[in-house]
């Protein structure tokens, strides 16, 4: 399609806006990357190449080199930065720099950041031109068939180009003002996808694991910064720029490993394990032994993540193959690949312990109620049964003959002496018939004391 005198390469205003928006976020990109990020429904990236050439004639973009794959790299000029801010509806002060001179080295890290943004966003492909209407041809109705083998449907992504910021400085206060404690490779704000804020670090596996792990200590220092609001209460500094995550702890940080052909699978695994061990104090929570609740026999507790960073690992090829909504995230401390909501959850925090304690309390209440019901049923059963006959108290034997004190069966008690509680009738009769002693004759018989 022929161009005009103003835009000789025949670009449209829509594609030119796409180029400005893409470069306003990515800072440095090829036409192919801008095509895949902004409008993958286009047949190829020719429209973006033409738009970049037209914008270069107006001094909005410039190309100062090529990527390592030979594609021309484009970045904004200061005038183009103002135009991109207008397209993205952002203040110019939040647009960052123009990446001037970065293209001369091929910018391998910036290319990996761009591929990460594209892989997570996964802009859906839409039609770019109207389809000519044709007369309907009657065809016999056939049942719907499954997709052909090998047909891969595009997985949904998260956010859009306006959800991203790259090369974001996170400033730390010093005696001389503010300095960038750490510079985030990219920041995603996609609340519609459950991500109020996500900090992204892209690792090309060219620096040592110690250098990579040291970045997260700077992240932790930044997240710990407090500032006082007009009411006098303290709040985190990062909350002045980003919304709350809605979860306990600091905002999540994800490391996207891009080993390429330099690092094999085992070396990549060793690198991940090394970084995870070096950053254990950053992502691991503090254990609180809360016990199992009143009357519980088992010990139980929870981890507090108020001062911990949810640190996630993934790889660029996993994101490009499966998309960000699949189980491609490895949360340090979880020990398995998970979806992003599961990776950001804390299954062993205070809320989980409280739920377990509530379950134990309900079980104790149910057991107590069951025992009360059993006791009530037992009392009801006892109330309905007749009282058992009481056993008579045992009668002591006769002191003289050791026989029953009531006497043998059939003994005639009519002529027996009165009962004394000590002797049977026969013994009482014998004792009465005995001759009295001299003392008894003089003083009379005295009854023995019991």
Short mmCIF file of C-alpha atoms in Angstrom, two decimals:
data_model
loop_
_atom_site.label_atom_id
_atom_site.label_comp_id
_atom_site.label_asym_id
_atom_site.label_seq_id
_atom_site.Cartn_x
_atom_site.Cartn_y
_atom_site.Cartn_z
CA UNK A 1 0.00 0.00 0.00
CA UNK A 2 1.42 3.33 -1.02
CA UNK A 3 2.23 6.01 1.50
CA UNK A 4 1.72 9.72 1.71
CA UNK A 5 4.13 12.61 1.77
CA UNK A 6 3.90 12.71 5.59
CA UNK A 7 4.17 8.96 6.07
CA UNK A 8 5.88 7.63 2.96
CA UNK A 9 6.01 4.04 4.22
CA UNK A 10 2.22 3.85 4.37
CA UNK A 11 1.82 3.16 8.11
CA UNK A 12 -1.50 3.70 9.85
CA UNK A 13 -2.08 5.76 12.98
CA UNK A 14 -3.15 2.64 14.88
CA UNK A 15 0.09 0.78 14.19
CA UNK A 16 2.17 3.89 14.91
CA UNK A 17 0.41 4.13 18.29
CA UNK A 18 1.21 0.46 18.84
CA UNK A 19 4.89 1.12 18.21
CA UNK A 20 4.97 4.10 20.57
CA UNK A 21 3.16 2.18 23.32
CA UNK A 22 5.42 -0.86 22.97
CA UNK A 23 8.63 1.18 23.03
CA UNK A 24 7.27 3.31 25.88
CA UNK A 25 7.08 0.16 27.99
CA UNK A 26 9.89 -2.03 26.63
CA UNK A 27 12.31 0.86 25.97
CA UNK A 28 14.06 -1.21 23.27
CA UNK A 29 12.51 -3.77 20.93
CA UNK A 30 12.52 -5.28 17.47
CA UNK A 31 9.62 -4.96 15.04
CA UNK A 32 8.84 -8.63 15.54
CA UNK A 33 8.60 -8.22 19.33
CA UNK A 34 6.34 -5.20 18.97
CA UNK A 35 4.20 -7.16 16.54
CA UNK A 36 3.80 -10.14 18.91
CA UNK A 37 3.13 -7.93 21.92
CA UNK A 38 0.66 -5.50 20.39
CA UNK A 39 -1.08 -7.16 17.45
CA UNK A 40 -0.20 -10.82 16.89
CA UNK A 41 -3.22 -11.08 14.60
CA UNK A 42 -1.26 -9.27 11.86
CA UNK A 43 0.07 -11.57 9.19
CA UNK A 44 3.65 -10.44 9.77
CA UNK A 45 5.64 -7.55 11.24
CA UNK A 46 5.87 -5.54 8.04
CA UNK A 47 3.29 -3.01 9.27
CA UNK A 48 5.40 -2.42 12.39
CA UNK A 49 8.59 -2.01 10.39
CA UNK A 50 6.89 0.58 8.20
CA UNK A 51 5.46 2.37 11.25
CA UNK A 52 8.91 2.51 12.87
CA UNK A 53 10.41 3.92 9.66
CA UNK A 54 7.69 6.57 9.43
CA UNK A 55 8.16 7.52 13.08
CA UNK A 56 11.93 7.74 12.55
CA UNK A 57 11.38 10.32 9.79
CA UNK A 58 9.59 12.46 12.39
CA UNK A 59 12.31 12.03 15.00
CA UNK A 60 10.23 9.93 17.41
CA UNK A 61 12.17 6.66 17.21
CA UNK A 62 15.68 5.74 16.26
CA UNK A 63 17.63 2.58 15.50
CA UNK A 64 21.19 2.43 16.76
CA UNK A 65 21.98 -1.25 16.28
CA UNK A 66 20.72 -4.78 15.86
CA UNK A 67 19.91 -7.65 18.15
CA UNK A 68 22.13 -10.71 18.13
CA UNK A 69 19.70 -12.44 15.77
CA UNK A 70 20.22 -9.65 13.22
CA UNK A 71 16.87 -7.84 13.65
CA UNK A 72 16.99 -4.06 13.85
CA UNK A 73 16.44 -2.59 17.31
CA UNK A 74 14.29 0.48 17.85
CA UNK A 75 14.09 2.85 20.82
CA UNK A 76 12.44 6.18 21.53
CA UNK A 77 13.96 9.61 21.30
CA UNK A 78 13.18 12.21 23.99
CA UNK A 79 10.47 13.56 21.69
CA UNK A 80 9.15 10.06 21.16
CA UNK A 81 9.10 9.48 24.92
CA UNK A 82 6.64 12.36 25.26
CA UNK A 83 4.51 10.90 22.48
CA UNK A 84 4.53 7.45 24.10
CA UNK A 85 3.45 8.99 27.41
CA UNK A 86 0.48 10.49 25.59
CA UNK A 87 -0.44 7.13 24.05
CA UNK A 88 -0.09 5.26 27.35
CA UNK A 89 -1.79 8.06 29.30
CA UNK A 90 1.08 8.20 31.79
CA UNK A 91 2.97 11.12 33.29
CA UNK A 92 6.24 11.75 31.50
CA UNK A 93 8.08 11.43 34.81
CA UNK A 94 7.00 7.78 35.06
CA UNK A 95 8.21 6.82 31.58
CA UNK A 96 11.84 6.25 32.52
CA UNK A 97 14.71 6.66 30.08
CA UNK A 98 15.10 6.17 26.35
CA UNK A 99 17.67 3.32 26.43
CA UNK A 100 20.00 5.41 24.31
CA UNK A 101 23.05 3.44 23.19
CA UNK A 102 21.81 0.10 24.55
CA UNK A 103 21.27 -1.33 21.07
CA UNK A 104 24.95 -1.13 20.17
CA UNK A 105 25.73 -4.27 22.23
CA UNK A 106 22.74 -6.28 21.02
CA UNK A 107 20.92 -5.83 24.38
CA UNK A 108 20.57 -9.56 25.22
CA UNK A 109 19.08 -8.86 28.65
CA UNK A 110 16.54 -6.38 27.30
CA UNK A 111 15.54 -8.93 24.65
CA UNK A 112 14.93 -11.54 27.36
CA UNK A 113 12.84 -9.05 29.36
CA UNK A 114 10.80 -8.32 26.23
CA UNK A 115 10.20 -12.02 25.60
CA UNK A 116 9.09 -12.43 29.23
CA UNK A 117 6.60 -9.57 28.92
CA UNK A 118 5.26 -11.08 25.67
CA UNK A 119 5.02 -14.58 27.15
CA UNK A 120 3.08 -13.40 30.23
CA UNK A 121 0.82 -10.92 28.41
CA UNK A 122 -0.02 -13.19 25.45
CA UNK A 123 -2.11 -10.59 23.67
CA UNK A 124 -4.99 -12.41 21.95
CA UNK A 125 -4.87 -12.39 18.16
CA UNK A 126 -7.79 -10.46 16.67
CA UNK A 127 -8.80 -9.84 13.07
CA UNK A 128 -7.12 -6.80 11.54
CA UNK A 129 -9.31 -6.26 8.53
CA UNK A 130 -12.98 -7.04 7.71
CA UNK A 131 -13.66 -10.42 6.16
CA UNK A 132 -15.51 -10.07 2.82
CA UNK A 133 -19.09 -11.22 3.08
CA UNK A 134 -19.94 -14.24 0.95
CA UNK A 135 -23.19 -15.76 -0.04
CA UNK A 136 -24.02 -18.64 2.32
CA UNK A 137 -23.85 -22.03 0.69
CA UNK A 138 -26.19 -24.61 2.19
CA UNK A 139 -24.21 -27.48 3.65
CA UNK A 140 -25.41 -30.58 5.43
CA UNK A 141 -25.27 -30.40 9.21
CA UNK A 142 -22.42 -32.43 10.68
CA UNK A 143 -21.65 -33.04 14.33
CA UNK A 144 -18.95 -30.92 15.90
CA UNK A 145 -15.57 -32.61 15.77
CA UNK A 146 -12.61 -32.37 18.08
CA UNK A 147 -9.61 -30.26 17.01
CA UNK A 148 -7.14 -31.98 14.78
CA UNK A 149 -4.20 -33.67 16.50
CA UNK A 150 -1.36 -31.26 17.12
CA UNK A 151 -3.56 -28.16 17.11
CA UNK A 152 -2.50 -26.04 20.08
CA UNK A 153 -4.87 -23.32 21.26
CA UNK A 154 -3.32 -20.13 22.57
CA UNK A 155 -3.33 -20.05 26.37
CA UNK A 156 -4.68 -16.86 28.00
CA UNK A 157 -2.24 -14.37 29.45
CA UNK A 158 -2.27 -11.67 32.10
CA UNK A 159 -2.57 -7.92 31.68
CA UNK A 160 -1.85 -5.82 28.60
CA UNK A 161 0.97 -3.55 27.52
CA UNK A 162 -0.27 -0.75 29.80
CA UNK A 163 -0.02 -3.10 32.79
CA UNK A 164 3.78 -3.19 32.51
CA UNK A 165 6.68 -0.97 33.49
CA UNK A 166 10.32 -1.87 32.87
CA UNK A 167 13.60 -0.78 34.43
CA UNK A 168 11.78 0.50 37.53
CA UNK A 169 14.08 1.98 40.23
CA UNK A 170 13.20 1.16 43.83
CA UNK A 171 14.84 3.94 45.78
CA UNK A 172 16.43 3.68 49.20
CA UNK A 173 16.99 6.83 51.31
CA UNK A 174 20.60 7.80 52.01
CA UNK A 175 22.36 10.73 53.60
CA UNK A 176 22.62 12.32 50.15
CA UNK A 177 18.99 11.79 49.16
CA UNK A 178 17.59 8.76 47.36
CA UNK A 179 19.44 6.13 45.41
CA UNK A 180 18.18 3.09 43.52
CA UNK A 181 18.66 0.20 45.91
CA UNK A 182 17.52 -2.20 43.23
CA UNK A 183 16.14 -1.75 39.74
CA UNK A 184 13.32 -4.14 38.87
CA UNK A 185 13.53 -5.53 35.36
CA UNK A 186 9.74 -5.33 35.03
CA UNK A 187 6.68 -4.66 37.18
CA UNK A 188 3.25 -6.05 36.34
CA UNK A 189 0.03 -4.56 37.72
CA UNK A 190 -2.91 -6.74 36.68
CA UNK A 191 -5.53 -6.70 39.46
CA UNK A 192 -8.05 -8.33 37.11
CA UNK A 193 -5.76 -11.40 37.12
CA UNK A 194 -5.27 -11.36 40.91
CA UNK A 195 -1.94 -9.52 40.66
CA UNK A 196 -2.12 -6.01 42.15
CA UNK A 197 1.67 -5.92 41.76
CA UNK A 198 4.31 -8.45 40.68
CA UNK A 199 8.03 -7.67 40.44
CA UNK A 200 9.89 -9.57 37.72
CA UNK A 201 13.61 -10.32 37.48
CA UNK A 202 14.97 -11.94 34.30
CA UNK A 203 18.14 -13.99 34.65
CA UNK A 204 20.18 -14.92 31.56
CA UNK A 205 22.41 -17.13 33.74
CA UNK A 206 25.46 -15.04 32.94
CA UNK A 207 26.15 -13.73 36.45
CA UNK A 208 26.94 -15.77 39.55
CA UNK A 209 24.22 -17.07 41.83
CA UNK A 210 25.58 -14.90 44.66
CA UNK A 211 25.07 -11.71 42.65
CA UNK A 212 21.53 -12.74 41.76
CA UNK A 213 20.67 -13.66 45.37
CA UNK A 214 22.01 -10.32 46.64
CA UNK A 215 19.29 -8.49 44.70
CA UNK A 216 16.57 -9.93 46.92
CA UNK A 217 18.19 -8.61 50.07
CA UNK A 218 17.89 -5.16 48.48
CA UNK A 219 14.26 -5.89 47.67
CA UNK A 220 13.71 -6.77 51.33
CA UNK A 221 15.31 -3.53 52.53
CA UNK A 222 13.10 -1.56 50.18
CA UNK A 223 9.91 -3.34 51.24
CA UNK A 224 10.78 -2.74 54.92
CA UNK A 225 10.95 1.03 54.47
CA UNK A 226 8.27 2.90 56.41
CA UNK A 227 6.86 6.36 55.99
CA UNK A 228 4.45 8.35 58.13
CA UNK A 229 1.14 9.48 56.73
CA UNK A 230 -0.55 12.78 57.70
CA UNK A 231 -2.29 10.99 60.59
CA UNK A 232 1.05 10.00 62.11
CA UNK A 233 0.83 6.23 61.54
CA UNK A 234 3.50 4.34 59.61
CA UNK A 235 2.92 2.46 56.36
CA UNK A 236 5.28 0.79 53.87
CA UNK A 237 6.85 3.07 51.28
CA UNK A 238 5.99 0.70 48.43
CA UNK A 239 2.30 1.21 49.24
CA UNK A 240 2.63 4.83 48.13
CA UNK A 241 3.29 3.58 44.58
CA UNK A 242 1.50 0.25 44.37
CA UNK A 243 -1.78 -1.15 45.73
CA UNK A 244 -1.97 -3.71 48.49
CA UNK A 245 -1.51 -7.32 47.46
CA UNK A 246 -4.29 -8.49 49.78
CA UNK A 247 -1.95 -11.14 51.21
CA UNK A 248 0.31 -11.29 54.24
CA UNK A 249 3.87 -10.20 53.65
CA UNK A 250 5.68 -8.19 51.02
CA UNK A 251 4.83 -8.12 47.30
CA UNK A 252 5.81 -11.22 45.30
CA UNK A 253 8.98 -11.33 43.20
CA UNK A 254 9.43 -13.81 40.35
CA UNK A 255 12.72 -14.84 38.73
CA UNK A 256 12.42 -15.86 35.09
CA UNK A 257 15.43 -18.00 34.19
CA UNK A 258 16.52 -17.86 30.57
CA UNK A 259 19.36 -20.38 30.23
CA UNK A 260 19.27 -20.52 26.43
CA UNK A 261 21.88 -22.91 25.08
CA UNK A 262 24.51 -21.87 27.61
CA UNK A 263 23.15 -23.78 30.60
CA UNK A 264 21.92 -27.37 30.59
CA UNK A 265 18.95 -28.71 32.59
CA UNK A 266 21.05 -30.01 35.48
CA UNK A 267 23.10 -26.81 35.70
CA UNK A 268 19.88 -24.76 35.71
CA UNK A 269 18.45 -26.93 38.49
CA UNK A 270 21.63 -26.49 40.52
CA UNK A 271 21.48 -22.73 40.00
CA UNK A 272 17.86 -22.58 41.19
CA UNK A 273 18.69 -24.62 44.30
CA UNK A 274 21.69 -22.41 45.07
CA UNK A 275 19.70 -19.20 44.76
CA UNK A 276 16.91 -20.68 46.88
CA UNK A 277 19.33 -21.61 49.67
CA UNK A 278 21.10 -18.23 49.56
CA UNK A 279 17.78 -16.38 49.87
CA UNK A 280 16.17 -18.60 52.53
CA UNK A 281 16.07 -15.77 55.08
CA UNK A 282 14.23 -13.61 52.53
CA UNK A 283 11.35 -15.96 51.61
CA UNK A 284 11.00 -18.23 54.65
CA UNK A 285 8.55 -17.16 57.31
CA UNK A 286 9.05 -17.24 61.07
CA UNK A 287 7.63 -20.24 62.90
CA UNK A 288 5.25 -19.72 65.81
CA UNK A 289 4.53 -22.74 67.99
CA UNK A 290 0.93 -21.99 68.86
CA UNK A 291 0.19 -25.49 70.15
CA UNK A 292 -2.87 -27.50 69.28
CA UNK A 293 -5.34 -25.49 71.31
CA UNK A 294 -6.82 -26.21 74.74
CA UNK A 295 -6.89 -29.89 75.54
CA UNK A 296 -5.09 -30.90 72.33
CA UNK A 297 -2.49 -33.64 72.49
CA UNK A 298 -0.65 -32.86 69.24
CA UNK A 299 1.68 -29.91 68.76
CA UNK A 300 0.78 -27.49 66.02
CA UNK A 301 1.90 -24.07 64.85
CA UNK A 302 2.09 -21.73 61.88
CA UNK A 303 4.50 -19.60 59.86
CA UNK A 304 4.21 -15.83 59.82
CA UNK A 305 5.02 -14.16 56.49
CA UNK A 306 4.67 -10.53 57.53
CA UNK A 307 8.37 -9.91 56.80
CA UNK A 308 8.87 -12.42 53.97
CA UNK A 309 8.95 -12.03 50.19
CA UNK A 310 7.04 -14.64 48.18
CA UNK A 311 9.87 -15.69 45.85
CA UNK A 312 8.82 -17.56 42.71
CA UNK A 313 10.90 -19.27 40.02
CA UNK A 314 9.97 -20.08 36.44
CA UNK A 315 11.68 -20.38 33.07
CA UNK A 316 11.12 -18.45 29.87
CA UNK A 317 10.48 -21.57 27.81
CA UNK A 318 7.76 -22.71 30.27
CA UNK A 319 6.00 -19.36 29.97
CA UNK A 320 6.25 -19.39 26.19
CA UNK A 321 4.99 -22.98 25.93
CA UNK A 322 2.22 -23.15 28.56
CA UNK A 323 1.41 -19.56 29.46
CA UNK A 324 1.32 -17.89 32.88
CA UNK A 325 -1.97 -19.48 34.01
CA UNK A 326 -0.64 -23.04 33.95
CA UNK A 327 1.40 -24.78 36.67
CA UNK A 328 4.69 -23.11 35.68
CA UNK A 329 5.54 -21.38 39.00
CA UNK A 330 7.83 -22.78 41.69
CA UNK A 331 7.33 -21.04 45.04
CA UNK A 332 10.37 -21.29 47.29
CA UNK A 333 9.26 -23.35 50.25
CA UNK A 334 6.38 -25.14 48.49
CA UNK A 335 8.39 -27.77 46.64
CA UNK A 336 6.31 -28.27 43.48
CA UNK A 337 5.18 -26.57 40.27
CA UNK A 338 1.89 -24.74 40.83
CA UNK A 339 -0.47 -22.28 39.25
CA UNK A 340 0.08 -18.68 40.25
CA UNK A 341 -2.84 -18.46 42.77
CA UNK A 342 -1.64 -21.64 44.48
CA UNK A 343 1.97 -20.45 44.48
CA UNK A 344 1.04 -17.13 46.09
CA UNK A 345 -1.10 -18.80 48.78
CA UNK A 346 0.31 -19.58 52.22
CA UNK A 347 -1.13 -22.96 53.27
CA UNK A 348 0.77 -22.98 56.57
CA UNK A 349 0.08 -19.44 57.80
CA UNK A 350 -1.95 -18.25 60.79
CA UNK A 351 -5.26 -18.47 58.92
CA UNK A 352 -4.60 -22.12 58.09
CA UNK A 353 -3.65 -22.84 61.70
CA UNK A 354 -6.79 -21.06 62.91
CA UNK A 355 -8.89 -23.18 60.55
CA UNK A 356 -7.23 -26.34 61.92
CA UNK A 357 -7.76 -25.16 65.49
CA UNK A 358 -11.42 -24.45 64.75
CA UNK A 359 -11.74 -27.96 63.33
CA UNK A 360 -10.21 -29.40 66.49
CA UNK A 361 -12.55 -27.30 68.63
CA UNK A 362 -15.56 -28.52 66.69
CA UNK A 363 -14.39 -32.11 67.10
CA UNK A 364 -14.00 -31.60 70.86
CA UNK A 365 -17.44 -30.03 71.08
CA UNK A 366 -18.96 -32.89 69.10
CA UNK A 367 -17.24 -35.45 71.34
CA UNK A 368 -18.40 -33.64 74.47
CA UNK A 369 -21.94 -33.45 73.14
CA UNK A 370 -21.86 -37.15 72.30
CA UNK A 371 -20.70 -38.01 75.83
CA UNK A 372 -23.42 -35.83 77.36
CA UNK A 373 -26.01 -37.59 75.23
CA UNK A 374 -24.69 -41.00 76.29
CA UNK A 375 -24.73 -39.97 79.95
CA UNK A 376 -28.26 -38.62 79.65
CA UNK A 377 -29.42 -41.86 78.03
CA UNK A 378 -27.73 -43.87 80.80
CA UNK A 379 -29.39 -41.76 83.51
CA UNK A 380 -32.75 -42.21 81.81
CA UNK A 381 -32.23 -45.97 81.73
CA UNK A 382 -31.30 -46.02 85.42
CA UNK A 383 -34.40 -43.96 86.29
CA UNK A 384 -36.65 -46.51 84.60
CA UNK A 385 -35.13 -49.56 86.34
CA UNK A 386 -36.51 -50.60 89.84
CA UNK A 387 -34.30 -50.03 92.84
CA UNK A 388 -32.44 -53.24 93.77
CA UNK A 389 -33.32 -54.90 97.17
CA UNK A 390 -30.87 -53.99 99.86
CA UNK A 391 -28.95 -56.89 101.39
CA UNK A 392 -29.61 -57.31 105.16
CA UNK A 393 -26.78 -56.46 107.45
CA UNK A 394 -24.89 -59.53 108.65
CA UNK A 395 -25.84 -60.72 112.19
CA UNK A 396 -22.89 -61.48 114.48
CA UNK A 397 -22.68 -65.09 115.80
CA UNK A 398 -23.13 -66.13 119.36
CA UNK A 399 -20.12 -65.33 121.50
CA UNK A 400 -20.35 -68.64 123.40
CA UNK A 401 -21.09 -71.28 120.78
CA UNK A 402 -20.34 -69.27 117.65
CA UNK A 403 -23.63 -70.42 116.21
CA UNK A 404 -26.42 -68.24 114.86
CA UNK A 405 -27.49 -65.74 117.47
CA UNK A 406 -31.12 -66.43 116.58
CA UNK A 407 -30.73 -70.05 117.50
CA UNK A 408 -31.20 -73.20 115.45
CA UNK A 409 -34.27 -73.62 113.28
CA UNK A 410 -37.33 -74.91 115.19
CA UNK A 411 -36.06 -73.82 118.59
CA UNK A 412 -38.87 -72.78 120.89
CA UNK A 413 -38.20 -69.26 122.02
CA UNK A 414 -41.12 -69.10 124.47
CA UNK A 415 -39.09 -70.16 127.54
CA UNK A 416 -35.77 -68.62 126.47
CA UNK A 417 -34.35 -65.74 128.51
CA UNK A 418 -34.60 -62.27 126.94
CA UNK A 419 -32.16 -61.35 124.20
CA UNK A 420 -28.93 -59.79 125.27
CA UNK A 421 -27.46 -59.35 121.76
CA UNK A 422 -24.54 -61.60 122.53
CA UNK A 423 -25.83 -65.16 122.95
CA UNK A 424 -28.22 -67.45 121.19
CA UNK A 425 -31.40 -68.68 123.05
CA UNK A 426 -29.78 -71.99 123.98
CA UNK A 427 -26.70 -70.35 125.45
CA UNK A 428 -28.87 -67.85 127.32
CA UNK A 429 -30.87 -70.72 128.79
CA UNK A 430 -27.70 -72.60 129.84
CA UNK A 431 -26.25 -69.51 131.40
CA UNK A 432 -29.49 -68.90 133.37
CA UNK A 433 -29.52 -72.46 134.70
CA UNK A 434 -25.94 -72.40 135.98
CA UNK A 435 -25.49 -72.25 139.82
CA UNK A 436 -24.54 -68.76 140.98
CA UNK A 437 -21.15 -68.11 142.50
CA UNK A 438 -20.73 -66.86 146.08
CA UNK A 439 -20.33 -63.30 144.84
CA UNK A 440 -23.40 -63.62 142.65
CA UNK A 441 -25.35 -65.05 145.53
CA UNK A 442 -24.37 -62.17 147.82
CA UNK A 443 -24.46 -59.28 145.36
CA UNK A 444 -26.70 -60.69 142.65
CA UNK A 445 -26.06 -61.23 139.00
CA UNK A 446 -24.85 -58.24 136.99
CA UNK A 447 -25.35 -58.08 133.28
CA UNK A 448 -22.16 -57.98 131.30
CA UNK A 449 -21.38 -54.81 129.46
CA UNK A 450 -21.52 -55.03 125.75
#
